[in-house]
PDB file of N, CA and C in Angstrom:
ATOM      1  N   MET A   1      12.497   5.438   0.171  1.00 87.00           N
ATOM      2  CA  MET A   1      12.971   4.941   1.447  1.00 87.00           C
ATOM      3  C   MET A   1      12.630   3.452   1.623  1.00 87.00           C
ATOM      4  N   LEU A   2      11.554   2.998   1.021  1.00 92.00           N
ATOM      5  CA  LEU A   2      11.172   1.592   1.141  1.00 92.00           C
ATOM      6  C   LEU A   2      12.269   0.681   0.597  1.00 92.00           C
ATOM      7  N   ARG A   3      12.856   1.064  -0.510  1.00 95.00           N
ATOM      8  CA  ARG A   3      13.954   0.269  -1.085  1.00 95.00           C
ATOM      9  C   ARG A   3      15.135   0.214  -0.113  1.00 95.00           C
ATOM     10  N   ASP A   4      15.418   1.317   0.551  1.00 95.00           N
ATOM     11  CA  ASP A   4      16.513   1.334   1.530  1.00 95.00           C
ATOM     12  C   ASP A   4      16.208   0.429   2.723  1.00 95.00           C
ATOM     13  N   LEU A   5      14.960   0.409   3.172  1.00 96.00           N
ATOM     14  CA  LEU A   5      14.603  -0.457   4.292  1.00 96.00           C
ATOM     15  C   LEU A   5      14.722  -1.931   3.902  1.00 96.00           C
ATOM     16  N   VAL A   6      14.344  -2.253   2.692  1.00 95.00           N
ATOM     17  CA  VAL A   6      14.513  -3.634   2.215  1.00 95.00           C
ATOM     18  C   VAL A   6      16.002  -3.975   2.143  1.00 95.00           C
ATOM     19  N   THR A   7      16.813  -3.027   1.710  1.00 95.00           N
ATOM     20  CA  THR A   7      18.259  -3.248   1.659  1.00 95.00           C
ATOM     21  C   THR A   7      18.812  -3.508   3.050  1.00 95.00           C
ATOM     22  N   ILE A   8      18.341  -2.752   4.042  1.00 96.00           N
ATOM     23  CA  ILE A   8      18.798  -2.947   5.424  1.00 96.00           C
ATOM     24  C   ILE A   8      18.414  -4.337   5.918  1.00 96.00           C
ATOM     25  N   ALA A   9      17.228  -4.808   5.554  1.00 96.00           N
ATOM     26  CA  ALA A   9      16.739  -6.105   6.026  1.00 96.00           C
ATOM     27  C   ALA A   9      17.489  -7.282   5.401  1.00 96.00           C
ATOM     28  N   ARG A  10      18.129  -7.061   4.269  1.00 96.00           N
ATOM     29  CA  ARG A  10      18.918  -8.083   3.569  1.00 96.00           C
ATOM     30  C   ARG A  10      18.147  -9.397   3.359  1.00 96.00           C
ATOM     31  N   PRO A  11      17.022  -9.349   2.661  1.00 96.00           N
ATOM     32  CA  PRO A  11      16.250 -10.586   2.465  1.00 96.00           C
ATOM     33  C   PRO A  11      16.994 -11.666   1.670  1.00 96.00           C
ATOM     34  N   HIS A  12      18.015 -11.281   0.917  1.00 96.00           N
ATOM     35  CA  HIS A  12      18.793 -12.299   0.197  1.00 96.00           C
ATOM     36  C   HIS A  12      19.525 -13.230   1.159  1.00 96.00           C
ATOM     37  N   GLN A  13      19.716 -12.802   2.398  1.00 95.00           N
ATOM     38  CA  GLN A  13      20.372 -13.643   3.405  1.00 95.00           C
ATOM     39  C   GLN A  13      19.421 -14.677   3.998  1.00 95.00           C
ATOM     40  N   TRP A  14      18.129 -14.535   3.743  1.00 95.00           N
ATOM     41  CA  TRP A  14      17.135 -15.448   4.325  1.00 95.00           C
ATOM     42  C   TRP A  14      17.278 -16.865   3.794  1.00 95.00           C
ATOM     43  N   THR A  15      17.926 -17.038   2.665  1.00 95.00           N
ATOM     44  CA  THR A  15      18.058 -18.387   2.110  1.00 95.00           C
ATOM     45  C   THR A  15      18.781 -19.316   3.087  1.00 95.00           C
ATOM     46  N   LYS A  16      19.678 -18.765   3.908  1.00 94.00           N
ATOM     47  CA  LYS A  16      20.375 -19.579   4.903  1.00 94.00           C
ATOM     48  C   LYS A  16      19.402 -20.149   5.924  1.00 94.00           C
ATOM     49  N   ASN A  17      18.305 -19.454   6.156  1.00 93.00           N
ATOM     50  CA  ASN A  17      17.337 -19.886   7.163  1.00 93.00           C
ATOM     51  C   ASN A  17      16.480 -21.051   6.682  1.00 93.00           C
ATOM     52  N   LEU A  18      16.626 -21.430   5.428  1.00 91.00           N
ATOM     53  CA  LEU A  18      15.891 -22.584   4.921  1.00 91.00           C
ATOM     54  C   LEU A  18      16.319 -23.877   5.609  1.00 91.00           C
ATOM     55  N   PHE A  19      17.446 -23.842   6.317  1.00 90.00           N
ATOM     56  CA  PHE A  19      17.882 -25.022   7.052  1.00 90.00           C
ATOM     57  C   PHE A  19      16.876 -25.424   8.134  1.00 90.00           C
ATOM     58  N   ILE A  20      15.961 -24.545   8.470  1.00 86.00           N
ATOM     59  CA  ILE A  20      14.903 -24.879   9.422  1.00 86.00           C
ATOM     60  C   ILE A  20      14.079 -26.062   8.909  1.00 86.00           C
ATOM     61  N   PHE A  21      13.976 -26.198   7.588  1.00 83.00           N
ATOM     62  CA  PHE A  21      13.154 -27.251   6.995  1.00 83.00           C
ATOM     63  C   PHE A  21      13.898 -28.582   6.823  1.00 83.00           C
ATOM     64  N   VAL A  22      15.192 -28.603   7.067  1.00 82.00           N
ATOM     65  CA  VAL A  22      15.980 -29.814   6.837  1.00 82.00           C
ATOM     66  C   VAL A  22      15.465 -31.007   7.649  1.00 82.00           C
ATOM     67  N   PRO A  23      15.177 -30.872   8.950  1.00 78.00           N
ATOM     68  CA  PRO A  23      14.675 -32.041   9.687  1.00 78.00           C
ATOM     69  C   PRO A  23      13.371 -32.592   9.106  1.00 78.00           C
ATOM     70  N   LEU A  24      12.493 -31.723   8.651  1.00 75.00           N
ATOM     71  CA  LEU A  24      11.246 -32.199   8.060  1.00 75.00           C
ATOM     72  C   LEU A  24      11.503 -32.959   6.768  1.00 75.00           C
ATOM     73  N   PHE A  25      12.473 -32.499   6.007  1.00 73.00           N
ATOM     74  CA  PHE A  25      12.808 -33.166   4.744  1.00 73.00           C
ATOM     75  C   PHE A  25      13.389 -34.554   4.991  1.00 73.00           C
ATOM     76  N   PHE A  26      14.347 -34.645   5.912  1.00 77.00           N
ATOM     77  CA  PHE A  26      15.007 -35.920   6.148  1.00 77.00           C
ATOM     78  C   PHE A  26      14.182 -36.889   6.980  1.00 77.00           C
ATOM     79  N   ALA A  27      13.115 -36.428   7.572  1.00 72.00           N
ATOM     80  CA  ALA A  27      12.233 -37.327   8.315  1.00 72.00           C
ATOM     81  C   ALA A  27      11.322 -38.106   7.366  1.00 72.00           C
ATOM     82  N   PHE A  28      11.260 -37.682   6.105  1.00 67.00           N
ATOM     83  CA  PHE A  28      10.403 -38.320   5.106  1.00 67.00           C
ATOM     84  C   PHE A  28       8.963 -38.430   5.604  1.00 67.00           C
ATOM     85  N   ASN A  29       8.521 -37.394   6.271  1.00 63.00           N
ATOM     86  CA  ASN A  29       7.176 -37.389   6.841  1.00 63.00           C
ATOM     87  C   ASN A  29       6.439 -36.188   6.268  1.00 63.00           C
ATOM     88  N   ILE A  30       5.474 -36.421   5.408  1.00 58.00           N
ATOM     89  CA  ILE A  30       4.777 -35.307   4.756  1.00 58.00           C
ATOM     90  C   ILE A  30       3.854 -34.573   5.711  1.00 58.00           C
ATOM     91  N   TYR A  31       3.597 -35.160   6.870  1.00 62.00           N
ATOM     92  CA  TYR A  31       2.705 -34.505   7.829  1.00 62.00           C
ATOM     93  C   TYR A  31       3.448 -33.770   8.927  1.00 62.00           C
ATOM     94  N   GLY A  32       4.748 -33.834   8.918  1.00 56.00           N
ATOM     95  CA  GLY A  32       5.525 -33.139   9.943  1.00 56.00           C
ATOM     96  C   GLY A  32       6.366 -34.127  10.727  1.00 56.00           C
ATOM     97  N   ILE A  33       7.138 -33.606  11.663  1.00 56.00           N
ATOM     98  CA  ILE A  33       8.013 -34.438  12.476  1.00 56.00           C
ATOM     99  C   ILE A  33       7.781 -34.107  13.938  1.00 56.00           C
ATOM    100  N   TRP A  34       7.698 -35.111  14.758  1.00 60.00           N
ATOM    101  CA  TRP A  34       7.508 -34.958  16.197  1.00 60.00           C
ATOM    102  C   TRP A  34       6.316 -34.064  16.533  1.00 60.00           C
ATOM    103  N   GLY A  35       5.272 -34.175  15.747  1.00 61.00           N
ATOM    104  CA  GLY A  35       4.068 -33.385  16.005  1.00 61.00           C
ATOM    105  C   GLY A  35       4.148 -31.956  15.509  1.00 61.00           C
ATOM    106  N   ILE A  36       5.243 -31.608  14.847  1.00 62.00           N
ATOM    107  CA  ILE A  36       5.397 -30.255  14.310  1.00 62.00           C
ATOM    108  C   ILE A  36       5.001 -30.295  12.840  1.00 62.00           C
ATOM    109  N   ASP A  37       3.968 -29.572  12.483  1.00 69.00           N
ATOM    110  CA  ASP A  37       3.578 -29.577  11.076  1.00 69.00           C
ATOM    111  C   ASP A  37       4.294 -28.470  10.314  1.00 69.00           C
ATOM    112  N   TYR A  38       4.075 -28.429   9.032  1.00 75.00           N
ATOM    113  CA  TYR A  38       4.792 -27.484   8.182  1.00 75.00           C
ATOM    114  C   TYR A  38       4.396 -26.031   8.447  1.00 75.00           C
ATOM    115  N   HIS A  39       3.184 -25.808   8.943  1.00 80.00           N
ATOM    116  CA  HIS A  39       2.784 -24.436   9.257  1.00 80.00           C
ATOM    117  C   HIS A  39       3.658 -23.861  10.367  1.00 80.00           C
ATOM    118  N   VAL A  40       3.993 -24.688  11.326  1.00 82.00           N
ATOM    119  CA  VAL A  40       4.870 -24.244  12.414  1.00 82.00           C
ATOM    120  C   VAL A  40       6.270 -23.958  11.870  1.00 82.00           C
ATOM    121  N   ALA A  41       6.746 -24.815  10.980  1.00 82.00           N
ATOM    122  CA  ALA A  41       8.076 -24.614  10.399  1.00 82.00           C
ATOM    123  C   ALA A  41       8.128 -23.337   9.563  1.00 82.00           C
ATOM    124  N   VAL A  42       7.067 -23.058   8.822  1.00 89.00           N
ATOM    125  CA  VAL A  42       7.019 -21.822   8.034  1.00 89.00           C
ATOM    126  C   VAL A  42       7.001 -20.611   8.970  1.00 89.00           C
ATOM    127  N   GLY A  43       6.236 -20.701  10.046  1.00 91.00           N
ATOM    128  CA  GLY A  43       6.221 -19.614  11.030  1.00 91.00           C
ATOM    129  C   GLY A  43       7.588 -19.401  11.653  1.00 91.00           C
ATOM    130  N   ALA A  44       8.278 -20.498  11.946  1.00 91.00           N
ATOM    131  CA  ALA A  44       9.632 -20.398  12.504  1.00 91.00           C
ATOM    132  C   ALA A  44      10.581 -19.756  11.496  1.00 91.00           C
ATOM    133  N   PHE A  45      10.454 -20.141  10.233  1.00 93.00           N
ATOM    134  CA  PHE A  45      11.300 -19.559   9.189  1.00 93.00           C
ATOM    135  C   PHE A  45      11.070 -18.049   9.078  1.00 93.00           C
ATOM    136  N   VAL A  46       9.814 -17.647   9.011  1.00 95.00           N
ATOM    137  CA  VAL A  46       9.495 -16.221   8.882  1.00 95.00           C
ATOM    138  C   VAL A  46       9.961 -15.458  10.118  1.00 95.00           C
ATOM    139  N   GLY A  47       9.651 -15.994  11.303  1.00 96.00           N
ATOM    140  CA  GLY A  47      10.055 -15.318  12.538  1.00 96.00           C
ATOM    141  C   GLY A  47      11.559 -15.188  12.659  1.00 96.00           C
ATOM    142  N   PHE A  48      12.269 -16.258  12.384  1.00 95.00           N
ATOM    143  CA  PHE A  48      13.729 -16.232  12.477  1.00 95.00           C
ATOM    144  C   PHE A  48      14.317 -15.269  11.462  1.00 95.00           C
ATOM    145  N   SER A  49      13.756 -15.244  10.268  1.00 97.00           N
ATOM    146  CA  SER A  49      14.249 -14.337   9.228  1.00 97.00           C
ATOM    147  C   SER A  49      14.040 -12.882   9.625  1.00 97.00           C
ATOM    148  N   LEU A  50      12.886 -12.571  10.208  1.00 97.00           N
ATOM    149  CA  LEU A  50      12.632 -11.195  10.634  1.00 97.00           C
ATOM    150  C   LEU A  50      13.568 -10.781  11.765  1.00 97.00           C
ATOM    151  N   VAL A  51      13.798 -11.676  12.712  1.00 97.00           N
ATOM    152  CA  VAL A  51      14.720 -11.354  13.807  1.00 97.00           C
ATOM    153  C   VAL A  51      16.134 -11.165  13.260  1.00 97.00           C
ATOM    154  N   CYS A  52      16.551 -12.019  12.337  1.00 97.00           N
ATOM    155  CA  CYS A  52      17.878 -11.852  11.723  1.00 97.00           C
ATOM    156  C   CYS A  52      17.989 -10.496  11.018  1.00 97.00           C
ATOM    157  N   SER A  53      16.934 -10.086  10.333  1.00 97.00           N
ATOM    158  CA  SER A  53      16.937  -8.777   9.676  1.00 97.00           C
ATOM    159  C   SER A  53      17.036  -7.657  10.698  1.00 97.00           C
ATOM    160  N   GLY A  54      16.390  -7.834  11.842  1.00 97.00           N
ATOM    161  CA  GLY A  54      16.514  -6.848  12.915  1.00 97.00           C
ATOM    162  C   GLY A  54      17.943  -6.739  13.416  1.00 97.00           C
ATOM    163  N   VAL A  55      18.634  -7.859  13.491  1.00 97.00           N
ATOM    164  CA  VAL A  55      20.038  -7.847  13.917  1.00 97.00           C
ATOM    165  C   VAL A  55      20.909  -7.162  12.864  1.00 97.00           C
ATOM    166  N   TYR A  56      20.621  -7.400  11.578  1.00 97.00           N
ATOM    167  CA  TYR A  56      21.357  -6.688  10.523  1.00 97.00           C
ATOM    168  C   TYR A  56      21.160  -5.181  10.669  1.00 97.00           C
ATOM    169  N   CYS A  57      19.943  -4.771  10.963  1.00 97.00           N
ATOM    170  CA  CYS A  57      19.649  -3.347  11.136  1.00 97.00           C
ATOM    171  C   CYS A  57      20.415  -2.786  12.339  1.00 97.00           C
ATOM    172  N   LEU A  58      20.409  -3.513  13.440  1.00 97.00           N
ATOM    173  CA  LEU A  58      21.159  -3.093  14.622  1.00 97.00           C
ATOM    174  C   LEU A  58      22.644  -2.965  14.292  1.00 97.00           C
ATOM    175  N   ASN A  59      23.179  -3.928  13.576  1.00 97.00           N
ATOM    176  CA  ASN A  59      24.589  -3.888  13.174  1.00 97.00           C
ATOM    177  C   ASN A  59      24.882  -2.651  12.325  1.00 97.00           C
ATOM    178  N   ASP A  60      23.989  -2.339  11.396  1.00 96.00           N
ATOM    179  CA  ASP A  60      24.199  -1.160  10.553  1.00 96.00           C
ATOM    180  C   ASP A  60      24.196   0.120  11.372  1.00 96.00           C
ATOM    181  N   MET A  61      23.354   0.176  12.404  1.00 96.00           N
ATOM    182  CA  MET A  61      23.313   1.376  13.242  1.00 96.00           C
ATOM    183  C   MET A  61      24.582   1.494  14.085  1.00 96.00           C
ATOM    184  N   VAL A  62      25.010   0.386  14.681  1.00 97.00           N
ATOM    185  CA  VAL A  62      26.185   0.412  15.562  1.00 97.00           C
ATOM    186  C   VAL A  62      27.463   0.683  14.773  1.00 97.00           C
ATOM    187  N   ASP A  63      27.570   0.102  13.594  1.00 95.00           N
ATOM    188  CA  ASP A  63      28.801   0.207  12.797  1.00 95.00           C
ATOM    189  C   ASP A  63      28.791   1.345  11.779  1.00 95.00           C
ATOM    190  N   ARG A  64      27.820   2.232  11.846  1.00 96.00           N
ATOM    191  CA  ARG A  64      27.676   3.241  10.792  1.00 96.00           C
ATOM    192  C   ARG A  64      28.923   4.113  10.625  1.00 96.00           C
ATOM    193  N   ASP A  65      29.597   4.463  11.715  1.00 95.00           N
ATOM    194  CA  ASP A  65      30.791   5.309  11.588  1.00 95.00           C
ATOM    195  C   ASP A  65      31.936   4.560  10.903  1.00 95.00           C
ATOM    196  N   TYR A  66      32.086   3.277  11.207  1.00 96.00           N
ATOM    197  CA  TYR A  66      33.126   2.467  10.557  1.00 96.00           C
ATOM    198  C   TYR A  66      32.762   2.171   9.101  1.00 96.00           C
ATOM    199  N   ASP A  67      31.460   1.953   8.870  1.00 94.00           N
ATOM    200  CA  ASP A  67      31.017   1.667   7.503  1.00 94.00           C
ATOM    201  C   ASP A  67      31.240   2.849   6.576  1.00 94.00           C
ATOM    202  N   ARG A  68      31.176   4.055   7.105  1.00 95.00           N
ATOM    203  CA  ARG A  68      31.408   5.251   6.276  1.00 95.00           C
ATOM    204  C   ARG A  68      32.827   5.299   5.731  1.00 95.00           C
ATOM    205  N   LEU A  69      33.750   4.617   6.401  1.00 95.00           N
ATOM    206  CA  LEU A  69      35.147   4.606   5.969  1.00 95.00           C
ATOM    207  C   LEU A  69      35.450   3.471   4.998  1.00 95.00           C
ATOM    208  N   HIS A  70      34.515   2.540   4.847  1.00 95.00           N
ATOM    209  CA  HIS A  70      34.714   1.375   3.987  1.00 95.00           C
ATOM    210  C   HIS A  70      34.269   1.699   2.563  1.00 95.00           C
ATOM    211  N   PRO A  71      35.008   1.257   1.547  1.00 94.00           N
ATOM    212  CA  PRO A  71      34.683   1.635   0.162  1.00 94.00           C
ATOM    213  C   PRO A  71      33.308   1.169  -0.328  1.00 94.00           C
ATOM    214  N   THR A  72      32.837   0.017   0.109  1.00 93.00           N
ATOM    215  CA  THR A  72      31.517  -0.448  -0.355  1.00 93.00           C
ATOM    216  C   THR A  72      30.437  -0.284   0.707  1.00 93.00           C
ATOM    217  N   LYS A  73      30.797  -0.473   1.962  1.00 94.00           N
ATOM    218  CA  LYS A  73      29.795  -0.359   3.036  1.00 94.00           C
ATOM    219  C   LYS A  73      29.322   1.071   3.238  1.00 94.00           C
ATOM    220  N   GLN A  74      30.089   2.036   2.734  1.00 95.00           N
ATOM    221  CA  GLN A  74      29.687   3.434   2.878  1.00 95.00           C
ATOM    222  C   GLN A  74      28.392   3.740   2.125  1.00 95.00           C
ATOM    223  N   ASN A  75      28.010   2.866   1.214  1.00 94.00           N
ATOM    224  CA  ASN A  75      26.783   3.060   0.448  1.00 94.00           C
ATOM    225  C   ASN A  75      25.554   2.451   1.110  1.00 94.00           C
ATOM    226  N   ARG A  76      25.723   1.805   2.258  1.00 95.00           N
ATOM    227  CA  ARG A  76      24.574   1.253   2.973  1.00 95.00           C
ATOM    228  C   ARG A  76      23.665   2.401   3.420  1.00 95.00           C
ATOM    229  N   PRO A  77      22.372   2.165   3.502  1.00 96.00           N
ATOM    230  CA  PRO A  77      21.424   3.257   3.766  1.00 96.00           C
ATOM    231  C   PRO A  77      21.689   4.051   5.044  1.00 96.00           C
ATOM    232  N   ILE A  78      22.024   3.398   6.135  1.00 97.00           N
ATOM    233  CA  ILE A  78      22.245   4.139   7.385  1.00 97.00           C
ATOM    234  C   ILE A  78      23.600   4.833   7.361  1.00 97.00           C
ATOM    235  N   ALA A  79      24.634   4.157   6.874  1.00 96.00           N
ATOM    236  CA  ALA A  79      25.967   4.762   6.814  1.00 96.00           C
ATOM    237  C   ALA A  79      25.994   5.967   5.893  1.00 96.00           C
ATOM    238  N   SER A  80      25.229   5.907   4.807  1.00 95.00           N
ATOM    239  CA  SER A  80      25.219   7.024   3.857  1.00 95.00           C
ATOM    240  C   SER A  80      24.314   8.172   4.310  1.00 95.00           C
ATOM    241  N   GLY A  81      23.462   7.912   5.294  1.00 94.00           N
ATOM    242  CA  GLY A  81      22.563   8.959   5.786  1.00 94.00           C
ATOM    243  C   GLY A  81      21.215   8.997   5.088  1.00 94.00           C
ATOM    244  N   ARG A  82      20.971   8.075   4.148  1.00 96.00           N
ATOM    245  CA  ARG A  82      19.666   8.046   3.479  1.00 96.00           C
ATOM    246  C   ARG A  82      18.559   7.623   4.437  1.00 96.00           C
ATOM    247  N   VAL A  83      18.924   6.818   5.436  1.00 96.00           N
ATOM    248  CA  VAL A  83      17.988   6.410   6.484  1.00 96.00           C
ATOM    249  C   VAL A  83      18.587   6.851   7.814  1.00 96.00           C
ATOM    250  N   SER A  84      17.805   7.576   8.604  1.00 95.00           N
ATOM    251  CA  SER A  84      18.312   8.064   9.884  1.00 95.00           C
ATOM    252  C   SER A  84      18.401   6.929  10.898  1.00 95.00           C
ATOM    253  N   VAL A  85      19.164   7.154  11.942  1.00 96.00           N
ATOM    254  CA  VAL A  85      19.300   6.161  13.004  1.00 96.00           C
ATOM    255  C   VAL A  85      17.958   5.957  13.702  1.00 96.00           C
ATOM    256  N   VAL A  86      17.178   7.009  13.839  1.00 97.00           N
ATOM    257  CA  VAL A  86      15.863   6.887  14.481  1.00 97.00           C
ATOM    258  C   VAL A  86      14.957   5.969  13.659  1.00 97.00           C
ATOM    259  N   ILE A  87      14.899   6.188  12.355  1.00 96.00           N
ATOM    260  CA  ILE A  87      14.097   5.322  11.481  1.00 96.00           C
ATOM    261  C   ILE A  87      14.645   3.900  11.532  1.00 96.00           C
ATOM    262  N   GLY A  88      15.948   3.751  11.534  1.00 97.00           N
ATOM    263  CA  GLY A  88      16.563   2.431  11.633  1.00 97.00           C
ATOM    264  C   GLY A  88      16.192   1.729  12.926  1.00 97.00           C
ATOM    265  N   PHE A  89      16.168   2.474  14.027  1.00 97.00           N
ATOM    266  CA  PHE A  89      15.799   1.888  15.314  1.00 97.00           C
ATOM    267  C   PHE A  89      14.338   1.434  15.324  1.00 97.00           C
ATOM    268  N   VAL A  90      13.459   2.271  14.798  1.00 97.00           N
ATOM    269  CA  VAL A  90      12.040   1.906  14.724  1.00 97.00           C
ATOM    270  C   VAL A  90      11.862   0.674  13.833  1.00 97.00           C
ATOM    271  N   PHE A  91      12.548   0.643  12.705  1.00 97.00           N
ATOM    272  CA  PHE A  91      12.472  -0.495  11.797  1.00 97.00           C
ATOM    273  C   PHE A  91      12.997  -1.760  12.468  1.00 97.00           C
ATOM    274  N   MET A  92      14.097  -1.634  13.217  1.00 97.00           N
ATOM    275  CA  MET A  92      14.645  -2.781  13.932  1.00 97.00           C
ATOM    276  C   MET A  92      13.628  -3.316  14.947  1.00 97.00           C
ATOM    277  N   CYS A  93      12.989  -2.425  15.671  1.00 97.00           N
ATOM    278  CA  CYS A  93      11.982  -2.852  16.658  1.00 97.00           C
ATOM    279  C   CYS A  93      10.824  -3.564  15.989  1.00 97.00           C
ATOM    280  N   ILE A  94      10.378  -3.039  14.854  1.00 97.00           N
ATOM    281  CA  ILE A  94       9.269  -3.673  14.120  1.00 97.00           C
ATOM    282  C   ILE A  94       9.679  -5.076  13.672  1.00 97.00           C
ATOM    283  N   LEU A  95      10.893  -5.207  13.145  1.00 97.00           N
ATOM    284  CA  LEU A  95      11.371  -6.512  12.692  1.00 97.00           C
ATOM    285  C   LEU A  95      11.480  -7.495  13.850  1.00 97.00           C
ATOM    286  N   MET A  96      12.065  -7.055  14.939  1.00 96.00           N
ATOM    287  CA  MET A  96      12.278  -7.945  16.092  1.00 96.00           C
ATOM    288  C   MET A  96      10.936  -8.362  16.711  1.00 96.00           C
ATOM    289  N   LEU A  97      10.055  -7.395  16.908  1.00 96.00           N
ATOM    290  CA  LEU A  97       8.752  -7.727  17.491  1.00 96.00           C
ATOM    291  C   LEU A  97       7.918  -8.577  16.542  1.00 96.00           C
ATOM    292  N   GLY A  98       7.984  -8.267  15.262  1.00 95.00           N
ATOM    293  CA  GLY A  98       7.259  -9.079  14.283  1.00 95.00           C
ATOM    294  C   GLY A  98       7.782 -10.505  14.237  1.00 95.00           C
ATOM    295  N   GLY A  99       9.085 -10.656  14.322  1.00 93.00           N
ATOM    296  CA  GLY A  99       9.674 -11.997  14.313  1.00 93.00           C
ATOM    297  C   GLY A  99       9.369 -12.768  15.582  1.00 93.00           C
ATOM    298  N   GLY A 100       9.248 -12.067  16.682  1.00 87.00           N
ATOM    299  CA  GLY A 100       8.934 -12.725  17.944  1.00 87.00           C
ATOM    300  C   GLY A 100       7.504 -13.200  18.045  1.00 87.00           C
ATOM    301  N   HIS A 101       6.637 -12.676  17.186  1.00 83.00           N
ATOM    302  CA  HIS A 101       5.230 -13.054  17.238  1.00 83.00           C
ATOM    303  C   HIS A 101       4.851 -14.108  16.209  1.00 83.00           C
ATOM    304  N   CYS A 102       5.817 -14.552  15.421  1.00 70.00           N
ATOM    305  CA  CYS A 102       5.501 -15.583  14.408  1.00 70.00           C
ATOM    306  C   CYS A 102       5.501 -16.961  15.010  1.00 70.00           C
TER     307      CYS A 102
END
């Protein structure tokens, strides 16, 4: 089930969230920009990524009936029934709350 939960979280999509670091890069400031150091940026990246994963989980729960009719989406953990909606909801809450505390 752990592999299915990782699949629901879609960590491969987190690469898009690296844009959080773009202002720090273009500021040419190794100590941070506008008083924001890199630890804050890393926390923002992790928090935003976890919240995004929570939204992916919510989407999988809401669209599960439509995903079952799709040739590739039918294999997603919630649509296929490998992960129940209750487990998906708990996982979504953990992701959202965890992301909100970063």
